[in-house]
Tab-separated table of C-alpha atoms and ligand atoms in Angstrom:
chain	number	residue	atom	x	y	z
A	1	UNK	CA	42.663	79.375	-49.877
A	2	UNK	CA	43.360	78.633	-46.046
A	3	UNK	CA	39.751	76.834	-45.838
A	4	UNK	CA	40.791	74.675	-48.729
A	5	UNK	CA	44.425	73.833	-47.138
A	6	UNK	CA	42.665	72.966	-44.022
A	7	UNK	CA	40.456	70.113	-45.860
A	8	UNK	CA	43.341	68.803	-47.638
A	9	UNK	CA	45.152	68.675	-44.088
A	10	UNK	CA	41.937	67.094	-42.577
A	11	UNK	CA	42.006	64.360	-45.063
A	12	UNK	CA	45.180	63.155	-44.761
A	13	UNK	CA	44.878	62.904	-41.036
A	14	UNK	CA	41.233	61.101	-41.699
A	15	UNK	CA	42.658	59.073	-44.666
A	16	UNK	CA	40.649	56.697	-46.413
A	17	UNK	CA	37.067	58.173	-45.324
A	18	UNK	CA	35.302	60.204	-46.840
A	19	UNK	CA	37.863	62.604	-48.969
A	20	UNK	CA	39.483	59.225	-50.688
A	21	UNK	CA	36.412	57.768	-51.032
A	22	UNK	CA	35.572	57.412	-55.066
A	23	UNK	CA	31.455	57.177	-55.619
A	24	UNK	CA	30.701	54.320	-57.969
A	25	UNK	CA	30.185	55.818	-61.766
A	26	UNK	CA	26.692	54.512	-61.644
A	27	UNK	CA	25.491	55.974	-58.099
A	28	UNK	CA	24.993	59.461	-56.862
A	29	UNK	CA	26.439	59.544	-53.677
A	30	UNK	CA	25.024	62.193	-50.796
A	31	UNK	CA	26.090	61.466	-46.914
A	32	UNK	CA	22.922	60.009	-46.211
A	33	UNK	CA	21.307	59.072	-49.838
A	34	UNK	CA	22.856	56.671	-52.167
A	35	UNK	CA	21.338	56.205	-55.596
A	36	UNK	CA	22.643	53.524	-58.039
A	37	UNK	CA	21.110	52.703	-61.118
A	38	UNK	CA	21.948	50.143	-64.121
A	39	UNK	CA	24.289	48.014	-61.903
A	40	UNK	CA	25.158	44.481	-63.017
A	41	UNK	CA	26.642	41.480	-60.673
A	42	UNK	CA	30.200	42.958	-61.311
A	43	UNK	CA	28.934	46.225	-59.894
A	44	UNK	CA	27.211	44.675	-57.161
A	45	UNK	CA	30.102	42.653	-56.257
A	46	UNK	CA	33.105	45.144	-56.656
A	47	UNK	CA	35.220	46.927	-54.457
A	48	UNK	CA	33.923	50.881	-55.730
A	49	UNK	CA	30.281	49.713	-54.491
A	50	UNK	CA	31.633	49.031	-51.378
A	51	UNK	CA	33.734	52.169	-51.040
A	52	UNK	CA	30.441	53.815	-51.627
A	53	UNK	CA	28.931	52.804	-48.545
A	54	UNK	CA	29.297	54.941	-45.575
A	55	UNK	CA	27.567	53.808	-41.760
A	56	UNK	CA	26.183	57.575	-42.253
A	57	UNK	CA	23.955	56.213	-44.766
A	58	UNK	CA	19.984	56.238	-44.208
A	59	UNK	CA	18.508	55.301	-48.057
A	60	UNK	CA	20.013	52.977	-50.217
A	61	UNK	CA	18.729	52.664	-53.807
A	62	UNK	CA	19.836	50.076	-56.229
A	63	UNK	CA	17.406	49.731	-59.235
A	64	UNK	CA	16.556	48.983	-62.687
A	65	UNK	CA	19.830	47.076	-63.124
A	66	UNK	CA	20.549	43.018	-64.035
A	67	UNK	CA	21.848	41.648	-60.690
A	68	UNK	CA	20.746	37.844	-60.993
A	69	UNK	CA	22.508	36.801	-57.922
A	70	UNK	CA	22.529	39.481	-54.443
A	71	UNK	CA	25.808	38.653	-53.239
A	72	UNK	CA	25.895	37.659	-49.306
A	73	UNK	CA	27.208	40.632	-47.069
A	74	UNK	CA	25.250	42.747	-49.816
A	75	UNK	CA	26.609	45.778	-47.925
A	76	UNK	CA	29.636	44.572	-46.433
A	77	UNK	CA	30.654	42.715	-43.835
A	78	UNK	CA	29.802	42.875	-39.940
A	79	UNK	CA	31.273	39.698	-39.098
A	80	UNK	CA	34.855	40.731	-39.044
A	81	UNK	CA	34.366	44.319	-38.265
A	82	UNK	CA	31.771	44.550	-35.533
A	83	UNK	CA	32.434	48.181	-35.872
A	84	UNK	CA	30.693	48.182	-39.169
A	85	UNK	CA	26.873	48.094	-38.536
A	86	UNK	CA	24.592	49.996	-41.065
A	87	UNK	CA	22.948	51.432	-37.759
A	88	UNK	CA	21.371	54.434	-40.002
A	89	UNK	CA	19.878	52.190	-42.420
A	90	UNK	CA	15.961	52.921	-42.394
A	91	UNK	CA	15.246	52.197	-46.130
A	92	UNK	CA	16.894	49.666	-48.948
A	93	UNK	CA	15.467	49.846	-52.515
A	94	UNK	CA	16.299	47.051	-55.216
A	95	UNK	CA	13.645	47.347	-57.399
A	96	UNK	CA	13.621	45.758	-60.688
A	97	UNK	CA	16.611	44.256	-61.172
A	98	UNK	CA	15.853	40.689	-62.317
A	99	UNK	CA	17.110	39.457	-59.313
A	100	UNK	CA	16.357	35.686	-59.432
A	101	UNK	CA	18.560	34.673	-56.104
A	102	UNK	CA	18.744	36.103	-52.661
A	103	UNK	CA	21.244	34.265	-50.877
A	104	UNK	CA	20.895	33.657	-46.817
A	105	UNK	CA	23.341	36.692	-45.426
A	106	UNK	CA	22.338	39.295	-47.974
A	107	UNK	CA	21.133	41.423	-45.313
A	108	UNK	CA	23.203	41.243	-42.377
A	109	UNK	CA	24.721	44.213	-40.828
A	110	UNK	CA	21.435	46.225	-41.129
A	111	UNK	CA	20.103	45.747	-38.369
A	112	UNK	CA	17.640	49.290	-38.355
A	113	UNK	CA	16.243	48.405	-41.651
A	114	UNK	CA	12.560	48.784	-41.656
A	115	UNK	CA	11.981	49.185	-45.692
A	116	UNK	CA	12.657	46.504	-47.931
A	117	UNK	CA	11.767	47.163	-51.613
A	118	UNK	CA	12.278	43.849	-54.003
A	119	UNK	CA	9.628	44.777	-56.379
A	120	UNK	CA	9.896	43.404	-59.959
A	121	UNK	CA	12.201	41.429	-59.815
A	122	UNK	CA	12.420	37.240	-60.676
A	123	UNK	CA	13.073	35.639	-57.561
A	124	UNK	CA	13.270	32.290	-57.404
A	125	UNK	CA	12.293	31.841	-53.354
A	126	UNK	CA	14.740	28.762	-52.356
A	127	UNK	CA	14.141	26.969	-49.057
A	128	UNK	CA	17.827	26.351	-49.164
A	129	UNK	CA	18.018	30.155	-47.909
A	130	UNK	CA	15.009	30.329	-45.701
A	131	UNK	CA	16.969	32.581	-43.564
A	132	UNK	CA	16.809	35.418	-46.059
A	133	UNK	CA	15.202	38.155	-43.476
A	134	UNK	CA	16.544	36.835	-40.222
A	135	UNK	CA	18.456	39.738	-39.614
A	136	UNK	CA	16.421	42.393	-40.268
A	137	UNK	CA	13.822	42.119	-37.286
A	138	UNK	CA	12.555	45.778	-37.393
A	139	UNK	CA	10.961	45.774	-40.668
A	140	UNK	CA	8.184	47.549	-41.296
A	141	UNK	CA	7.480	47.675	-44.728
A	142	UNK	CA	8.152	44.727	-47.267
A	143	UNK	CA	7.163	45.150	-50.498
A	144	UNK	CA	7.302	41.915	-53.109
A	145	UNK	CA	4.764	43.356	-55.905
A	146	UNK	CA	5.656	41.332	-58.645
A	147	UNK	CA	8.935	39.773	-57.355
A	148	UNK	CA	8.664	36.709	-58.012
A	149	UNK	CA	10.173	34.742	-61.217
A	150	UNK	CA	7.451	33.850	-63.611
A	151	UNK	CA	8.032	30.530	-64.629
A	152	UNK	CA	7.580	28.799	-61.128
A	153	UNK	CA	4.055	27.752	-59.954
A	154	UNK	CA	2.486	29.990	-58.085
A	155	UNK	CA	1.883	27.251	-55.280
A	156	UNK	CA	5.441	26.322	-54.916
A	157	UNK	CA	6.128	29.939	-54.319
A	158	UNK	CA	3.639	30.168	-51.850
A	159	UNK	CA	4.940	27.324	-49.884
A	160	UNK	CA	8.842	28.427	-49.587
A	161	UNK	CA	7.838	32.065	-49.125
A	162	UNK	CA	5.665	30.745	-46.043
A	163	UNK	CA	8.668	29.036	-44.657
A	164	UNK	CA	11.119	32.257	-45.579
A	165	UNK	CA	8.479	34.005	-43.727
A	166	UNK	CA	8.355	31.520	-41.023
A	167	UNK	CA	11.615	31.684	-39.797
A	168	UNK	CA	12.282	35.415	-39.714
A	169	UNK	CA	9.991	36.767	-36.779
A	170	UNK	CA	8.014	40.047	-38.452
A	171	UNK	CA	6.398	41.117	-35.902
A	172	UNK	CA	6.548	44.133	-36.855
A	173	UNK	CA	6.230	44.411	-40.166
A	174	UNK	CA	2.899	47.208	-41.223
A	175	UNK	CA	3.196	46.613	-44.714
A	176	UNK	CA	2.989	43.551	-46.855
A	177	UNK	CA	2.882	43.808	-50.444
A	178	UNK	CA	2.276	40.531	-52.581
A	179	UNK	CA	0.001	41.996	-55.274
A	180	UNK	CA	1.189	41.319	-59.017
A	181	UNK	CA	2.347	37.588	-58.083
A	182	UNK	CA	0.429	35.106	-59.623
A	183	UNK	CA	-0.589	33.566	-56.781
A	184	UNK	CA	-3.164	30.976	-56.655
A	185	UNK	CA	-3.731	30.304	-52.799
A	186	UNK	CA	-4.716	31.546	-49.389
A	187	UNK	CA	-5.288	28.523	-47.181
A	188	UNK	CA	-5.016	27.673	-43.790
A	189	UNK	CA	-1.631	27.449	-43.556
A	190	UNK	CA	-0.999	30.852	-45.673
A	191	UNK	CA	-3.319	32.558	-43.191
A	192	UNK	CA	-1.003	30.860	-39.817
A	193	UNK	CA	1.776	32.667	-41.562
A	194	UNK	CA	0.300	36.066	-42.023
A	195	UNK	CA	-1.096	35.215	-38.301
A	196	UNK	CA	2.546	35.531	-37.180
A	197	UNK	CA	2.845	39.442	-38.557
A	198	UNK	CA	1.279	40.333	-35.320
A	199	UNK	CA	1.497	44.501	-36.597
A	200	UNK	CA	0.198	44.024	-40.195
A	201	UNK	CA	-2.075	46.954	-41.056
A	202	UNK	CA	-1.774	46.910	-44.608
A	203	UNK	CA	-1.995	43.953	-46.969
A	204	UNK	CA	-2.049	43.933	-50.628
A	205	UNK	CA	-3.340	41.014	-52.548
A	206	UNK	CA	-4.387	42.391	-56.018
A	207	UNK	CA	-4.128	41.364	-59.171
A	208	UNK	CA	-3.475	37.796	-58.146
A	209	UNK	CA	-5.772	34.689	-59.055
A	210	UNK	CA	-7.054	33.735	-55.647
A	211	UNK	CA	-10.311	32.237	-55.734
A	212	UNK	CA	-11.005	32.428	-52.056
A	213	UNK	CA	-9.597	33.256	-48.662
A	214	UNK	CA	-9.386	31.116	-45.653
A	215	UNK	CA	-9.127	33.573	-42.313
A	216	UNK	CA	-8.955	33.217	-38.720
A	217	UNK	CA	-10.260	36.215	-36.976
A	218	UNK	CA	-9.861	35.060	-33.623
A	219	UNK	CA	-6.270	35.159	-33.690
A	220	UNK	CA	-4.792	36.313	-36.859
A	221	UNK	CA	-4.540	40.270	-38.157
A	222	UNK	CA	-6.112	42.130	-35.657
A	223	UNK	CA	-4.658	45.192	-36.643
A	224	UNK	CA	-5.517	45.194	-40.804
A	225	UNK	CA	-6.960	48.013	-41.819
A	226	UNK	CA	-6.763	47.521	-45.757
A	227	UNK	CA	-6.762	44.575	-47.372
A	228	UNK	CA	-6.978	44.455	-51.217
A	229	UNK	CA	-8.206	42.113	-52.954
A	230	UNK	CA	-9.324	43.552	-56.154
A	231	UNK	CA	-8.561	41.767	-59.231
A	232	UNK	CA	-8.509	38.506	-58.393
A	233	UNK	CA	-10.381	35.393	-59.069
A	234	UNK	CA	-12.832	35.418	-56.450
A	235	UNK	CA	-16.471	34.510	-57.874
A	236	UNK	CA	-18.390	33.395	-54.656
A	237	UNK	CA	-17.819	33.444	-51.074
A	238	UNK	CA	-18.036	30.849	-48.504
A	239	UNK	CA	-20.996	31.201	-46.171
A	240	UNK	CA	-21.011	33.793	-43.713
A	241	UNK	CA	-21.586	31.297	-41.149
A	242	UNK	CA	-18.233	29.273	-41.979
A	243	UNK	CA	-16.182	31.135	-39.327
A	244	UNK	CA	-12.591	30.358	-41.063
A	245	UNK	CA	-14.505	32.225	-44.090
A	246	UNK	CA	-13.334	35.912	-45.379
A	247	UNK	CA	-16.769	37.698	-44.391
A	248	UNK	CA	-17.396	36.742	-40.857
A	249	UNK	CA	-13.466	37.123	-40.434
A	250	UNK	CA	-13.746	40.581	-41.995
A	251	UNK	CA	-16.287	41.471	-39.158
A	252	UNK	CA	-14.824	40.508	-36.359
A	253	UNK	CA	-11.238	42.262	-37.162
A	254	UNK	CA	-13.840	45.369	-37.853
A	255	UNK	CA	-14.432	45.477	-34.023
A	256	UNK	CA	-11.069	46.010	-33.304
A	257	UNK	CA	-9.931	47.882	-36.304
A	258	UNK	CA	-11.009	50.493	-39.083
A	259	UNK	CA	-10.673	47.859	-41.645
A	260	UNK	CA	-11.635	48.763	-45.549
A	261	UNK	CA	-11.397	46.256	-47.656
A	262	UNK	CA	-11.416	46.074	-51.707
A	263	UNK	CA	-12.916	43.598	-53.856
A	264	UNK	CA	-13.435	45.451	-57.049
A	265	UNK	CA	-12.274	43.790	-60.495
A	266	UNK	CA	-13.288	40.297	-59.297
A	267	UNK	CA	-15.859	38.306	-61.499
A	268	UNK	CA	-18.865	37.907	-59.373
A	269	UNK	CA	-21.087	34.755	-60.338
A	270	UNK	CA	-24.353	35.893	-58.597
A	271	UNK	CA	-26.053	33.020	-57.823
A	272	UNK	CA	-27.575	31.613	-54.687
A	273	UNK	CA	-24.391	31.712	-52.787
A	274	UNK	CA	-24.182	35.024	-53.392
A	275	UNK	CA	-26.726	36.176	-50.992
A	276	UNK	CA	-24.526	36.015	-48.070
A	277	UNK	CA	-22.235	38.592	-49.813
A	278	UNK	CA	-25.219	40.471	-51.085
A	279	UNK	CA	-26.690	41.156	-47.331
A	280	UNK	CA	-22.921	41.545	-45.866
A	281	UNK	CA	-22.423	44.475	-47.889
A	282	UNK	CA	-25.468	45.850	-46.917
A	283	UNK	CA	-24.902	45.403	-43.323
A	284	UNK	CA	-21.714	45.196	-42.582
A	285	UNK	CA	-18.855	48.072	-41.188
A	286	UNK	CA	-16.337	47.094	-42.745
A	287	UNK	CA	-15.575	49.844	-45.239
A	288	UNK	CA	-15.732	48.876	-48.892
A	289	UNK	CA	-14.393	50.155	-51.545
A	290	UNK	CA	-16.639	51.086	-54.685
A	291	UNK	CA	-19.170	49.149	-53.246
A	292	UNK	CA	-21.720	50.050	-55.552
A	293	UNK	CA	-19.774	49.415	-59.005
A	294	UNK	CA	-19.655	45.249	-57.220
A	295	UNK	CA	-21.078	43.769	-60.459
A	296	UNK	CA	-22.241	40.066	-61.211
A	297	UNK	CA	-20.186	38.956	-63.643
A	298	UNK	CA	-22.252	36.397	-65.801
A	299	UNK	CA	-26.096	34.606	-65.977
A	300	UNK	CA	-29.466	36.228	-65.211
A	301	UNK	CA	-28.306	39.545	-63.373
A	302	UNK	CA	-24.843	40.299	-65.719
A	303	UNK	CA	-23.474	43.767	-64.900
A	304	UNK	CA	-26.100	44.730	-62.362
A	305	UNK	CA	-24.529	45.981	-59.208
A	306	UNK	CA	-25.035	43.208	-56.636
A	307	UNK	CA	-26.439	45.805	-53.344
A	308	UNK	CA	-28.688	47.253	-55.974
A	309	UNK	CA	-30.530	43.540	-56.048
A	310	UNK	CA	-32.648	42.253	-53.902
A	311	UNK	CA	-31.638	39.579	-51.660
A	312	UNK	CA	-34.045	37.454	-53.237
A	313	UNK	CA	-33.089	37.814	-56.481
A	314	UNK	CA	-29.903	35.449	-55.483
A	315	UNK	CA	-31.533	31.819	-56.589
A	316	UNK	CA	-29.963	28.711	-58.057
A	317	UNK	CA	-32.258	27.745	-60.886
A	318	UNK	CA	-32.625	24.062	-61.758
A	319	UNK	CA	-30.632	22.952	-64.084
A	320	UNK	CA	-28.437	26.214	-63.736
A	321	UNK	CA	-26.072	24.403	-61.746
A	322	UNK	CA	-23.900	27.125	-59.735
A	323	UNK	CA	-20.728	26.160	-60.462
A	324	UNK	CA	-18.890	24.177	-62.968
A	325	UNK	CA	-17.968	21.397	-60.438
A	326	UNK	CA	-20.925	20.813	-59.380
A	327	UNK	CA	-22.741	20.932	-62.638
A	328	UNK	CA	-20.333	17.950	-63.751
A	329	UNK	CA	-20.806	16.082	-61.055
A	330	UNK	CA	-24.757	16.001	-61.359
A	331	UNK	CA	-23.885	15.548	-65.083
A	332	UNK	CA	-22.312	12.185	-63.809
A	333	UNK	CA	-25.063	11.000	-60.989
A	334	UNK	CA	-28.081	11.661	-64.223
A	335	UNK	CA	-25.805	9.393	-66.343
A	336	UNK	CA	-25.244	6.869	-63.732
A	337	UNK	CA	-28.799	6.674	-62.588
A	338	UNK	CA	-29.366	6.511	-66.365
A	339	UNK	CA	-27.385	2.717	-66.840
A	340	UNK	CA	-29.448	1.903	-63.414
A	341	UNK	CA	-32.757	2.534	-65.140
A	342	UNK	CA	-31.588	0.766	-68.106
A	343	UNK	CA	-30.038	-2.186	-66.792
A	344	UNK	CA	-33.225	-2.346	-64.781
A	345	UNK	CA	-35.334	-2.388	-67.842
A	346	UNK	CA	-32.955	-4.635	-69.965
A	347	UNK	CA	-33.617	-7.265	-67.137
A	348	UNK	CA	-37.170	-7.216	-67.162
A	349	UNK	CA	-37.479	-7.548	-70.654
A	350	UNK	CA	-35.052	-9.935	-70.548
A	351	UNK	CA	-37.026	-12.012	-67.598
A	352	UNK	CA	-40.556	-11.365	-69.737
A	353	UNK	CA	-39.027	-12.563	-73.285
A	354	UNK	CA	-36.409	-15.424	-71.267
A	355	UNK	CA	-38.474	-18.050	-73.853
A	356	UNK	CA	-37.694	-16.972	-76.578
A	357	UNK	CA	-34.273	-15.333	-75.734
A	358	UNK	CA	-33.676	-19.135	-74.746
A	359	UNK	CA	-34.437	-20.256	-78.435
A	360	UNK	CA	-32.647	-17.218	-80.074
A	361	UNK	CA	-29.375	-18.462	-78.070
A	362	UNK	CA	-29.190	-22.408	-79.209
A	363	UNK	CA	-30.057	-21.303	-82.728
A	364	UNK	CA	-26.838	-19.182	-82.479
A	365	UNK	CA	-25.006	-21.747	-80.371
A	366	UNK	CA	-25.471	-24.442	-83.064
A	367	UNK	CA	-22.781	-22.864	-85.497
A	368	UNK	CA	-20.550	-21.659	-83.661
A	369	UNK	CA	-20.101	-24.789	-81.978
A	370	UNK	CA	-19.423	-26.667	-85.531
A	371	UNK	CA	-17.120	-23.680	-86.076
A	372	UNK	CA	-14.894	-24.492	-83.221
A	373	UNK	CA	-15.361	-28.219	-83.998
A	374	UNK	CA	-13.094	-27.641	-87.257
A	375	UNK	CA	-10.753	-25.263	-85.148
A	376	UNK	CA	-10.610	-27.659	-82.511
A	377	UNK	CA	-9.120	-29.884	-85.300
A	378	UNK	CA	-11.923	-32.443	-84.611
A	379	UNK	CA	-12.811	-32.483	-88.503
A	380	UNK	CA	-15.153	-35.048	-89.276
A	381	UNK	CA	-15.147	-37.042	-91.673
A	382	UNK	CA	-18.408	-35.521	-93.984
A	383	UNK	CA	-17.789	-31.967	-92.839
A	384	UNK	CA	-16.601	-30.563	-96.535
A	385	UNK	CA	-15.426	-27.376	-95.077
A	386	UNK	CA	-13.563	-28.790	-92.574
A	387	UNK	CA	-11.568	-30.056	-95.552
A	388	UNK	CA	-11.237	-26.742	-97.620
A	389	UNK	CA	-10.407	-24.738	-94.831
A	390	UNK	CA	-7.493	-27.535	-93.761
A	391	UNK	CA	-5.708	-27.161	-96.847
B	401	NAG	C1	14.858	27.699	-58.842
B	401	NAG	O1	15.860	27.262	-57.911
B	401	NAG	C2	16.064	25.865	-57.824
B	401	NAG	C3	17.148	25.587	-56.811
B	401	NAG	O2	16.925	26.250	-55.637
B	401	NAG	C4	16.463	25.316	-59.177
B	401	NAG	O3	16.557	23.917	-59.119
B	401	NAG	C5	15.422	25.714	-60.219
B	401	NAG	O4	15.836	25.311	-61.503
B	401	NAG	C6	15.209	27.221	-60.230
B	401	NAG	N1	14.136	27.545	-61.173
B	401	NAG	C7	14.254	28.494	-62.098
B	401	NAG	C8	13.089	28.672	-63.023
B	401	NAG	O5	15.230	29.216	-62.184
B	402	NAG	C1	5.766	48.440	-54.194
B	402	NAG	O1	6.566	48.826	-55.257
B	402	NAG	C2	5.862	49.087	-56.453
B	402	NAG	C3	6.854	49.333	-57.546
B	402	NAG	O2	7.642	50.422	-57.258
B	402	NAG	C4	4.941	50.274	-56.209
B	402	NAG	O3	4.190	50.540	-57.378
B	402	NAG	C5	4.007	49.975	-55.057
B	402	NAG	O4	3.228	51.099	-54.758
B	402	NAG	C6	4.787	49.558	-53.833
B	402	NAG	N1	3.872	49.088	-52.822
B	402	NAG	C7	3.814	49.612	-51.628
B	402	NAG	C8	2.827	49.039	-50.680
B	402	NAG	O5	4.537	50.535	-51.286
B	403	NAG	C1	-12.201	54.374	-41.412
B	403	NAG	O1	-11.554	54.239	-42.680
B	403	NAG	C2	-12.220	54.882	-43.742
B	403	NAG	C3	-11.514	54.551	-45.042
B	403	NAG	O2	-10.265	54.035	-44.851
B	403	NAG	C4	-12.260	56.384	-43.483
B	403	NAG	O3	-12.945	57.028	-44.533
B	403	NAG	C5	-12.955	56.635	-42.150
B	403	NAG	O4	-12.895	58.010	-41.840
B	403	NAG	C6	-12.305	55.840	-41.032
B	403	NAG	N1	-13.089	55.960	-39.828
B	403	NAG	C7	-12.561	56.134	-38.631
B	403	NAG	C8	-13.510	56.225	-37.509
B	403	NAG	O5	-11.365	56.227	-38.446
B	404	NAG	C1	-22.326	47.617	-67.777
B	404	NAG	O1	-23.037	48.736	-67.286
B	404	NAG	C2	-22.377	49.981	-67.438
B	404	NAG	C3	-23.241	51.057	-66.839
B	404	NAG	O2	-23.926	50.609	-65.730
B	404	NAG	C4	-22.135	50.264	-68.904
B	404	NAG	O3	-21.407	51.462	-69.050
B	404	NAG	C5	-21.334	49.124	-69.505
B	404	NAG	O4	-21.184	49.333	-70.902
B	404	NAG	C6	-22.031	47.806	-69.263
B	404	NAG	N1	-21.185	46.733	-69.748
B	404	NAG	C7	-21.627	45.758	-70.548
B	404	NAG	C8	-20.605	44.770	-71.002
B	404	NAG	O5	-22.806	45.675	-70.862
């Protein structure tokens, strides 16, 4: 009973914290864990999520709810209060909830935060709000499997994440997770902004449909030590001795790193460019994964595993052009050289025969030039068609 009388007494002197506080229906709240599930953007935005939310907390989870918009000052406002700082804040969760909009102050006041979960959600990356992760300069761990909204092309995404990315300085970010996204691309300029995650160890890139890397070892990810790239749409590699290409690249961050690297559940086309993969894998340290079950995907060696061929087994028949691109385009120089020949041909015989090509021509001219005659209007007199056809 006296224990009891004391907390009551203790909360009307602390008023308002804790005691008052009322935990949103939807959340579990502990001091340092709070869970909230099935929120919509009234829950998001209303005044019982934000008694919720105590500077004690260290894990915030918001998931599987329908929040289309996050609201700025997500959780609450630093701007009046400088008091109120989430300095606890390691971890924020906000998986899959169809978010399609993260506006630019979202994350303010969190200053510690060094997890950032948005997977599966639908966002829309705007370059409006480029300044989305400004203020959250300790992050470690950033994960955006599947985040982003379906219906936009996969290169537009690319190009206002890289500027989102651009102006937020992650320089220590470990963790990158874009697997799951659709995307389409890894270029120069998407390799400069990975360059600028000067910590990044991991890096997921499955399940995308990127048909080849561009790296630059020199500068750029010194630290990887996974990258995934398994089930994408890479079917040949650059050659090894194009230094912006993936497998020299892959070597050279080797020397400074443990790097493993996984390729599996891409559709090899082992053809004559394929060598240079073939005698990387055999020589190279760079760890990789399943490296045995690497299969050719199509044409003479289908489902053999590419180290168990010999190098010299990777050969560009003639005729079996190696790639569709260039197959059309030698399509187009046999057709072309084809009307050469031809018109060639159609010339000489034309030069040979010119006699009696000559005679062929006036014995055609002849009518016709009666024809236009009487459409010319110059009927003569003892033309009888002229006559029919004027009436
Ligand atoms: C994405 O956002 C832009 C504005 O930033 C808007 O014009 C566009 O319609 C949105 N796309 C989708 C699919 O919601
Ligand atoms: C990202 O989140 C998804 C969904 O929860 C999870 O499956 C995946 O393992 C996470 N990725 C990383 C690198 O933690
Ligand atoms: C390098 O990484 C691989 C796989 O990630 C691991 O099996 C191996 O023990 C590591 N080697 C060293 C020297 O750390
Ligand atoms: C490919 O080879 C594996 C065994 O090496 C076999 O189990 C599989 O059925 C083969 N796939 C096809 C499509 O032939």
């Amino acid at each position: 009973m006296k224990a009891s009388i004391v907390v009551v007494i203790i909360c009307l002197i602390v008023q308002q914290t804790n005691c008052e506080k009322k935990c949103h229906q939807k959340c579990v709240c502990n001091p340092k864990v709070l869970t909230c599930k099935g929120f919509n953007q009234d829950d998001i935005e209303g005044d019982e999520f934000a008694n919720s939310i105590t500077t004690d907390l260290e894990r915030i989870h918001i998931t599987d709810g329908d929040i289309p918009e996050l609201p700025r000052n997500l959780l609450g406002s630093c701007a009046d209060d400088s008091s109120y700082h989430l300095n606890a804040l390691k971890k924020l969760d906000l998986q899959n909830n169809g978010i399609k909009k993260i506006n630019g102050q979202t994350l303010h006041c969190v200053p510690n935060l060094e997890e950032l979960n948005l997977a599966n959600n639908q966002w829309n990356v705007s370059t409006v709000h480029t300044r989305t992760f400004t203020n959250v300069q300790n992050l470690k761990k950033l994960n955006l499997s599947d985040a982003l909204h379906d219906e936009i092309d996969s290169k537009v995404h690319i190009k206002h994440l890289r500027l989102v990315f651009l102006e937020s300085p992650f320089t220590k970010l470990e963790v990158l997770a874009l697997d799951n996204n659709k995307f389409s691309v890894y270029d120069a300029d998407t390799a400069n902004t990975m360059c600028t995650f000067t910590s990044l160890k991991r890096l997921n890139l499955a399940h995308n449909i990127i048909p080849s890397l561009t790296f630059y070892h020199k500068r750029c990810l010194t630290h990887l030590e996974h990258l995934d790239l398994s089930y994408n749409s890479i079917s040949t590699f650059k050659p090894y001795s194009n230094h912006n290409g993936l497998l020299f690249s892959l070597d050279q961050i080797q020397k400074a790193s443990n790097l493993s690297v996984n390729f599996y559940g891409n559709e090899f086309n082992c053809d004559c460019k394929m060598q240079d993969f073939h005698d990387w894998l055999k020589r190279t340290e760079v760890h990789v994964f399943k490296k045995n079950s690497l299969i050719c995907h199509d044409g003479l060696h289908f489902n053999r595993s590419i180290v168990s061929l010999p190098s010299a087994e990777f050969v560009c028949l003639s005729g079996d052009s190696s790639s569709n691109r260039s197959s059309s385009s030698a399509a187009v120089g046999v057709l072309v050289t084809m009307f050469v020949l031809l018109a060639i041909f159609l010339s000489v015989i034309a030069y040979i025969k010119r006699d009696t090509i000559k005679h062929f021509v006036t014995s055609f001219k002849r009518p016709s030039m009666a024809k236009s005659h009487l459409l010319g209007n110059y009927s003569s007199v003892n033309n009888e068609n002229a006559t029919d056809i004027e009436v």
